[in-house]
Amino acid sequence: MLTCQMRVASDCAVKFDFDSTLCTSAGPEEIEAIVKEVEIVSESAAIVHIDAGARAGQLDFLPGQYAHVQVPGTDEWRSYSFACKPNDGNQLQFLIRLLPQGVMSDYLRDRAQPGDKLRLKAPLGAFYLHKVTRPLILVAGGTGLAAFLGMLDEMAADPARCPLPVTLFYGVTQVVDLCEMERIQKYAEQLPNFSYHSIVMKASEGWQGPVGVVTDLFEEHHFNGGEVDAYLCGPPPMVDAVKGWLDQREMDNSDVHYEKFSAS
Ligand SMILES: Cc1cc2nc3c(=O)[nH]c(=O)nc-3n(C[C@H](O)[C@H](O)[C@H](O)COP(=O)(O)OP(=O)(O)OC[C@H]3O[C@@H](n4cnc5c(N)ncnc54)[C@H](O)[C@@H]3O)c2cc1C
C-alpha cells in the first residue's frame, strides 16, 4: 500500500513505531537541577525530589518516560522513570531502588544533601500512556511502580482521560519493599475505574495478602476477553515473565508496552 497516496476518510489512530522524543514538542534537553529531599519510602527504595524550577517553562515529558540523571559529584549517569506528571514549577520525583552497593544507591544512602546540584537529560524513551481505548492493565515490579505513579498522577488530574477500567498489579520481593500504598489508595478514591492488587514473593509475619509472583494475581476477568492494553515496567525478568504469560493467551486485540529497568 502506498501510504503517501492514502486519504483519511474518518477519525483514525496512527501508531508510530519510534521513540516518543519525536512526539513531544522538543527533543531531550540537558538541564540543571537541585536535590530537594531524599525520602526513604521503603526498606529498599527512596523517592528523590528534584527541583528543576530554574528551567524557564514546564519541562515537557510524557508520564512513563525517563530521564538520564547525573549522580551528584560524579561523572556517572543513570536512567530513571519520572514518578510524577509534568508540572509548572518542574518539581520532579524519581522512585529509586537502593541496591546494597551502587553508584547512585550509595550516593542516596550515604551522601545526599538538600541543595546538591545535578544535571538531567530528558525526556527519553518510548514508554508512555497512549490514548485509552481499552481497559488498562498496569504491571509494576519493584520500583517499576515509578512510571505508573506518573501515569496515575496524570489520570487523577483528569479522570476523563481513563473512562475504562484501570487495574494496577504491583509485585515486590518482601512486604518491607512495598511503597506509596497511601498514594495508590488515593488514586482509587479519585478514579472510580481504578483498582489495584499487591503481591510479595516472600511471606512474612503480618502480611495477609497474596504470596507469589505478579502473574499469580491475574484472573481471566481482568483481561476483558483479550481486549486490553497492558503496560509492564520493572526488572527485565519480571517484564519477560509477564510478556510470556500474555503471549500464551489469545490477546490479538491487545497492545503490550513495556520498559525494562536494565542496569544503566
Ligand atoms: C529506561 C530505564 C529506566 C529506569 N528507571 C528506573 C527507576 O525509575 N527506578 C529505579 O530504581 N531504577 C531504574 N532503572 C535502573 C537504574 O537506571 C540503575 O541501573 C539502578 O538504579 C542502579 O544504579 P546504581 O548506580 O545504584 O548501581 P550501579 O553502580 O549501576 O550498579 C551496581 C551493581 O548493581 C548491579 N545492578 C545495576 N542495576 C541493577 C538492577 N536494576 N537490578 C539489580 N542489579 C543491578 C550492577 O550490575 C552492578 O553490579 C532504569 C533503567 C532503565 C534502563
mmCIF file of C-alpha atoms in Angstrom, residues 67-184:
data_model
loop_
_atom_site.group_PDB
_atom_site.id
_atom_site.type_symbol
_atom_site.label_atom_id
_atom_site.label_comp_id
_atom_site.label_asym_id
_atom_site.label_seq_id
_atom_site.Cartn_x
_atom_site.Cartn_y
_atom_site.Cartn_z
ATOM 1 C CA ALA A 67 15.405 10.983 32.442
ATOM 2 C CA HIS A 68 19.109 10.417 32.407
ATOM 3 C CA VAL A 69 20.266 11.686 35.809
ATOM 4 C CA GLN A 70 23.787 12.567 36.835
ATOM 5 C CA VAL A 71 24.894 11.123 40.175
ATOM 6 C CA PRO A 72 25.847 14.319 42.051
ATOM 7 C CA GLY A 73 29.579 14.825 42.453
ATOM 8 C CA THR A 74 30.435 12.190 39.817
ATOM 9 C CA ASP A 75 30.533 11.805 36.047
ATOM 10 C CA GLU A 76 28.189 8.799 36.259
ATOM 11 C CA TRP A 77 24.678 8.935 34.812
ATOM 12 C CA ARG A 78 21.730 6.626 35.460
ATOM 13 C CA SER A 79 18.258 6.333 33.911
ATOM 14 C CA TYR A 80 15.101 6.892 35.994
ATOM 15 C CA SER A 81 11.429 6.972 35.063
ATOM 16 C CA PHE A 82 9.551 10.070 36.150
ATOM 17 C CA ALA A 83 7.376 9.255 39.183
ATOM 18 C CA CYS A 84 5.235 12.358 38.717
ATOM 19 C CA LYS A 85 3.451 14.223 35.969
ATOM 20 C CA PRO A 86 4.865 17.331 34.310
ATOM 21 C CA ASN A 87 4.134 20.496 36.315
ATOM 22 C CA ASP A 88 4.592 24.270 36.092
ATOM 23 C CA GLY A 89 7.331 24.504 38.693
ATOM 24 C CA ASN A 90 9.273 21.487 37.390
ATOM 25 C CA GLN A 91 9.219 19.794 40.797
ATOM 26 C CA LEU A 92 10.173 16.271 39.810
ATOM 27 C CA GLN A 93 10.163 12.903 41.546
ATOM 28 C CA PHE A 94 12.032 9.684 40.884
ATOM 29 C CA LEU A 95 11.421 6.396 42.716
ATOM 30 C CA ILE A 96 14.817 4.735 43.045
ATOM 31 C CA ARG A 97 15.741 1.297 44.299
ATOM 32 C CA LEU A 98 18.558 1.295 46.860
ATOM 33 C CA LEU A 99 20.867 -1.547 45.866
ATOM 34 C CA PRO A 100 23.240 -2.873 48.567
ATOM 35 C CA GLN A 101 26.035 -1.303 46.500
ATOM 36 C CA GLY A 102 25.844 1.006 43.524
ATOM 37 C CA VAL A 103 26.964 4.462 42.461
ATOM 38 C CA MET A 104 23.529 6.111 42.739
ATOM 39 C CA SER A 105 22.391 3.868 45.600
ATOM 40 C CA ASP A 106 25.485 4.735 47.692
ATOM 41 C CA TYR A 107 25.085 8.437 46.963
ATOM 42 C CA LEU A 108 21.429 8.435 48.054
ATOM 43 C CA ARG A 109 22.066 6.412 51.210
ATOM 44 C CA ASP A 110 25.320 7.976 52.394
ATOM 45 C CA ARG A 111 25.949 11.435 50.969
ATOM 46 C CA ALA A 112 22.839 13.079 49.530
ATOM 47 C CA GLN A 113 22.090 16.534 50.938
ATOM 48 C CA PRO A 114 19.348 19.001 50.049
ATOM 49 C CA GLY A 115 20.863 21.557 47.683
ATOM 50 C CA ASP A 116 23.189 19.110 45.891
ATOM 51 C CA LYS A 117 23.457 20.064 42.234
ATOM 52 C CA LEU A 118 22.886 17.630 39.418
ATOM 53 C CA ARG A 119 22.141 17.598 35.718
ATOM 54 C CA LEU A 120 19.489 15.647 33.930
ATOM 55 C CA LYS A 121 18.699 14.879 30.314
ATOM 56 C CA ALA A 122 15.049 14.424 29.422
ATOM 57 C CA PRO A 123 12.625 13.405 28.082
ATOM 58 C CA LEU A 124 13.743 9.995 26.851
ATOM 59 C CA GLY A 125 12.061 6.745 25.893
ATOM 60 C CA ALA A 126 9.074 5.359 24.049
ATOM 61 C CA PHE A 127 7.126 4.063 27.066
ATOM 62 C CA TYR A 128 4.196 6.347 27.800
ATOM 63 C CA LEU A 129 0.446 6.244 28.232
ATOM 64 C CA HIS A 130 -1.300 6.103 24.860
ATOM 65 C CA LYS A 131 -4.879 7.219 24.306
ATOM 66 C CA VAL A 132 -7.065 4.954 26.441
ATOM 67 C CA THR A 133 -9.392 2.947 24.188
ATOM 68 C CA ARG A 134 -9.368 -0.397 26.039
ATOM 69 C CA PRO A 135 -9.189 -1.359 29.728
ATOM 70 C CA LEU A 136 -5.677 -0.874 31.075
ATOM 71 C CA ILE A 137 -3.539 -3.455 32.834
ATOM 72 C CA LEU A 138 -0.539 -1.867 34.588
ATOM 73 C CA VAL A 139 2.068 -4.301 35.904
ATOM 74 C CA ALA A 140 4.839 -2.998 38.166
ATOM 75 C CA GLY A 141 7.791 -4.897 39.589
ATOM 76 C CA GLY A 142 9.527 -3.095 42.492
ATOM 77 C CA THR A 143 10.462 0.469 41.569
ATOM 78 C CA GLY A 144 8.846 -0.132 38.172
ATOM 79 C CA LEU A 145 5.938 1.437 40.049
ATOM 80 C CA ALA A 146 7.592 4.807 39.257
ATOM 81 C CA ALA A 147 6.271 5.027 35.704
ATOM 82 C CA PHE A 148 2.724 4.245 36.859
ATOM 83 C CA LEU A 149 2.805 6.877 39.604
ATOM 84 C CA GLY A 150 3.412 9.403 36.828
ATOM 85 C CA MET A 151 0.643 7.985 34.638
ATOM 86 C CA LEU A 152 -1.816 7.753 37.547
ATOM 87 C CA ASP A 153 -0.995 11.313 38.684
ATOM 88 C CA GLU A 154 -1.966 12.414 35.208
ATOM 89 C CA MET A 155 -5.178 10.353 35.155
ATOM 90 C CA ALA A 156 -6.137 11.599 38.644
ATOM 91 C CA ALA A 157 -5.756 15.197 37.449
ATOM 92 C CA ASP A 158 -8.054 14.462 34.523
ATOM 93 C CA PRO A 159 -10.260 11.419 35.306
ATOM 94 C CA ALA A 160 -11.987 11.782 31.912
ATOM 95 C CA ARG A 161 -8.687 10.528 30.487
ATOM 96 C CA CYS A 162 -9.478 6.997 31.724
ATOM 97 C CA PRO A 163 -13.155 6.181 31.233
ATOM 98 C CA LEU A 164 -12.339 2.460 31.200
ATOM 99 C CA PRO A 165 -11.160 0.109 33.978
ATOM 100 C CA VAL A 166 -7.530 0.551 35.046
ATOM 101 C CA THR A 167 -6.002 -2.261 37.133
ATOM 102 C CA LEU A 168 -2.577 -1.998 38.743
ATOM 103 C CA PHE A 169 -0.704 -5.174 39.689
ATOM 104 C CA TYR A 170 2.252 -4.438 41.958
ATOM 105 C CA GLY A 171 4.760 -7.114 42.919
ATOM 106 C CA VAL A 172 7.735 -6.793 45.286
ATOM 107 C CA THR A 173 10.174 -9.158 46.962
ATOM 108 C CA GLN A 174 9.137 -8.613 50.582
ATOM 109 C CA VAL A 175 6.436 -6.661 52.356
ATOM 110 C CA VAL A 176 9.041 -4.100 53.504
ATOM 111 C CA ASP A 177 9.629 -3.240 49.828
ATOM 112 C CA LEU A 178 6.050 -2.058 49.269
ATOM 113 C CA CYS A 179 5.871 1.713 48.985
ATOM 114 C CA GLU A 180 3.497 4.553 48.144
ATOM 115 C CA MET A 181 0.478 2.481 49.214
ATOM 116 C CA GLU A 182 -1.349 5.551 50.567
ATOM 117 C CA ARG A 183 -0.804 7.330 47.265
ATOM 118 C CA ILE A 184 -2.129 4.299 45.377
#
